Amino acid sequence: ADFDAKKKRKVAEIYQALNSDPINVAALRRMAISEGGLLTDEIRCKVWPKLLSVNTDDLPPLPAGKELREDSKDYQQVLLDVRRSLRRFPPGMPDDQREGLQEELIDIILHVLKRNPQLHYYQGYHDIVVTFLLVVGDRLATALVEKLSTHHLRDFMDPTMDNTKHILNYLMPIIDQVNPEVHDFMQSAEVGTIFALSWLITWFGHVLSDFRHVVRLYDFFLACHPLMPIYFAAVIVLYRKQEVLDCECDMASVHHLLSQIPQDLPYETLISRAGDLFVQFPPSELAREAAQQQAERTAASTFKDFELASVQQRPDTVLRQRFRERPRGEERTKSFLAKPRTNRFVKLAVMGLTVALGAAALAVVKSALEWAPKFELQIFP
């Protein structure tokens, strides 16, 4: 009953944010991140467009599918992928209903690609689109997916995989900051990061069998920085640290273990942990390790306002300040020469702080970042 009361309260707060003038997007972000996310698909239909600043009063009509299909160079590949997507539809859905949705899915994808010739289809894209289709229906899904494809997913839709690989390069530095032992073990096993590729490019839609978990993660990712899925991937690996360390230290064993994602993950805990890690180790701080030379080209690195917001409000800047005031002994020089695993005890102190602040810390960062249209041009290239 306590849970129901909490849920009722949250629903009321969400509607209050939606009905305020102007709409309180910062509050909606907080709701999407905090425990339980946006709770129902009915609410998602109203809130997801706000998180992506999509105007729902002015949705373009969907074009007829026939000419789209005749014109599209991607049609055959999309058709194959969509035919293979059976398990992404609710079990027990009647065949004709599912087939109708699969046709809609093909049309949405081809429509977005036709309107945005700079975007390139990739396998796994349909896993993201089907999530939107099932939650909000075809017209709204088209508008949301188009916005998402030119923003959060932009790097996956380049002609080459370079930017996607670059984003995967953030995974090991995050793991290194939290647990050097797991990091070094994975490096010795030479496992690389490809095990997380399908997680990243489908926002976990492809690998999680329970649709409720998928939409809960979508609530979270839509409210956050484009790199949040890679933080979530890191958190899953760290959550399984014992299994990893008990594994044979070779590529095949570790890759096999990690690419099988457990279905009973404690999602709420992991979401709040990913948020904490983002606040402690924002992308700007990891960029050097994640191969700087490419950083200029990815959508993530252009998300400057966010970095600014997080820099101004990170508790560890305070701690670092205090650390600097300590006497400069031989210790100081040594720590500078060491690999950039920034002073461990500062990090640990921060961890205590941010874990206590939890999603609240994230929300603070968020509220400093309003995705108002006037920012749009600065945030994304």
CSV table of C-alpha atoms in Angstrom, one decimal, residues 35-164:
chain,number,residue,atom,x,y,z
A,35,GLU,CA,12.7,5.2,-9.0
A,36,GLY,CA,10.2,3.6,-11.3
A,37,GLY,CA,10.7,6.0,-14.1
A,38,LEU,CA,7.6,7.3,-15.8
A,39,LEU,CA,5.4,4.4,-14.5
A,40,THR,CA,2.9,3.9,-17.4
A,41,ASP,CA,2.9,4.1,-21.2
A,42,GLU,CA,0.1,6.6,-21.0
A,43,ILE,CA,2.4,9.0,-19.2
A,44,ARG,CA,5.3,8.2,-21.5
A,45,CYS,CA,3.2,9.3,-24.5
A,46,LYS,CA,3.0,12.7,-22.8
A,47,VAL,CA,6.5,13.0,-21.3
A,48,TRP,CA,8.8,11.4,-23.9
A,49,PRO,CA,8.0,14.2,-26.4
A,50,LYS,CA,8.8,16.8,-23.8
A,51,LEU,CA,12.2,15.2,-23.0
A,52,LEU,CA,13.1,15.4,-26.7
A,53,SER,CA,11.3,18.8,-27.2
A,54,VAL,CA,9.1,17.4,-29.9
A,55,ASN,CA,5.9,19.4,-30.6
A,56,THR,CA,3.0,16.9,-30.5
A,57,ASP,CA,0.4,19.5,-31.8
A,58,ASP,CA,2.1,19.6,-35.2
A,59,LEU,CA,2.9,16.0,-36.3
A,60,PRO,CA,3.4,15.6,-40.0
A,61,PRO,CA,1.1,12.9,-41.6
A,62,LEU,CA,2.9,9.7,-42.5
A,63,PRO,CA,3.7,9.2,-46.2
A,64,ALA,CA,2.3,6.2,-48.0
A,65,GLY,CA,4.7,3.2,-47.6
A,66,LYS,CA,4.7,2.1,-51.2
A,67,GLU,CA,6.8,4.8,-52.8
A,68,LEU,CA,9.1,4.9,-49.7
A,69,ARG,CA,9.9,1.3,-50.3
A,70,GLU,CA,10.5,1.6,-54.0
A,71,ASP,CA,12.9,4.5,-53.5
A,72,SER,CA,14.9,3.2,-50.5
A,73,LYS,CA,18.3,1.6,-50.8
A,74,ASP,CA,17.9,0.2,-47.3
A,75,TYR,CA,14.5,-1.5,-47.8
A,76,GLN,CA,15.8,-5.1,-48.2
A,77,GLN,CA,18.0,-4.9,-45.1
A,78,VAL,CA,15.3,-3.2,-43.0
A,79,LEU,CA,12.8,-5.9,-44.1
A,80,LEU,CA,15.1,-8.7,-43.0
A,81,ASP,CA,15.8,-7.1,-39.6
A,82,VAL,CA,12.1,-6.4,-39.0
A,83,ARG,CA,11.1,-10.0,-39.9
A,84,ARG,CA,13.6,-11.2,-37.4
A,85,SER,CA,12.2,-9.0,-34.7
A,86,LEU,CA,9.4,-11.3,-33.5
A,87,ARG,CA,10.6,-11.5,-29.9
A,88,ARG,CA,10.4,-7.8,-29.6
A,89,PHE,CA,6.6,-8.0,-29.7
A,90,PRO,CA,4.5,-8.9,-26.6
A,91,PRO,CA,4.1,-12.7,-26.3
A,92,GLY,CA,0.5,-13.6,-27.2
A,93,MET,CA,-0.1,-10.7,-29.6
A,94,PRO,CA,-2.2,-12.0,-32.5
A,95,ASP,CA,-0.2,-12.6,-35.7
A,96,ASP,CA,-2.2,-10.1,-37.8
A,97,GLN,CA,-1.7,-7.4,-35.2
A,98,ARG,CA,2.0,-8.0,-35.0
A,99,GLU,CA,2.4,-8.1,-38.8
A,100,GLY,CA,0.6,-4.8,-39.0
A,101,LEU,CA,3.0,-3.3,-36.5
A,102,GLN,CA,5.9,-4.7,-38.4
A,103,GLU,CA,4.7,-2.9,-41.6
A,104,GLU,CA,4.5,0.3,-39.6
A,105,LEU,CA,8.0,-0.3,-38.2
A,106,ILE,CA,9.4,-0.6,-41.8
A,107,ASP,CA,7.6,2.6,-42.8
A,108,ILE,CA,8.8,4.7,-39.8
A,109,ILE,CA,12.5,3.6,-40.4
A,110,LEU,CA,12.4,4.4,-44.2
A,111,HIS,CA,10.6,7.7,-43.6
A,112,VAL,CA,13.2,8.9,-41.1
A,113,LEU,CA,16.1,7.8,-43.4
A,114,LYS,CA,14.5,9.5,-46.4
A,115,ARG,CA,14.0,12.8,-44.6
A,116,ASN,CA,17.6,12.7,-43.3
A,117,PRO,CA,19.9,11.5,-46.0
A,118,GLN,CA,22.9,12.1,-43.8
A,119,LEU,CA,21.8,9.2,-41.5
A,120,HIS,CA,22.8,5.6,-42.3
A,121,TYR,CA,20.8,2.6,-41.2
A,122,TYR,CA,22.5,0.1,-38.9
A,123,GLN,CA,21.4,-3.3,-37.7
A,124,GLY,CA,19.9,-2.8,-34.3
A,125,TYR,CA,18.3,0.5,-35.1
A,126,HIS,CA,14.9,-1.3,-35.6
A,127,ASP,CA,15.2,-2.4,-31.9
A,128,ILE,CA,15.0,1.2,-30.8
A,129,VAL,CA,12.3,2.1,-33.2
A,130,VAL,CA,10.0,-0.8,-32.2
A,131,THR,CA,10.2,0.3,-28.6
A,132,PHE,CA,8.8,3.7,-29.5
A,133,LEU,CA,6.2,2.2,-31.8
A,134,LEU,CA,4.9,-0.1,-29.1
A,135,VAL,CA,4.7,2.7,-26.5
A,136,VAL,CA,3.5,5.7,-28.4
A,137,GLY,CA,2.1,4.5,-31.8
A,138,ASP,CA,3.3,5.2,-35.3
A,139,ARG,CA,2.9,8.9,-35.8
A,140,LEU,CA,4.4,10.0,-32.5
A,141,ALA,CA,7.1,7.3,-32.8
A,142,THR,CA,8.1,8.8,-36.2
A,143,ALA,CA,8.6,12.2,-34.7
A,144,LEU,CA,10.5,11.0,-31.6
A,145,VAL,CA,12.7,8.6,-33.5
A,146,GLU,CA,13.6,11.3,-36.0
A,147,LYS,CA,14.7,13.7,-33.2
A,148,LEU,CA,16.5,10.9,-31.4
A,149,SER,CA,18.3,9.8,-34.6
A,150,THR,CA,19.6,13.3,-35.3
A,151,HIS,CA,20.6,13.7,-31.6
A,152,HIS,CA,21.4,10.9,-29.2
A,153,LEU,CA,21.8,8.2,-31.9
A,154,ARG,CA,23.6,10.4,-34.4
A,155,ASP,CA,27.0,8.8,-33.9
A,156,PHE,CA,25.7,5.3,-34.6
A,157,MET,CA,24.3,6.5,-37.9
A,158,ASP,CA,27.5,7.6,-39.6
A,159,PRO,CA,28.7,5.8,-42.7
A,160,THR,CA,31.5,4.2,-40.6
A,161,MET,CA,31.7,2.7,-37.1
A,162,ASP,CA,34.4,5.1,-36.0
A,163,ASN,CA,32.3,7.2,-33.7
A,164,THR,CA,30.5,4.2,-32.2
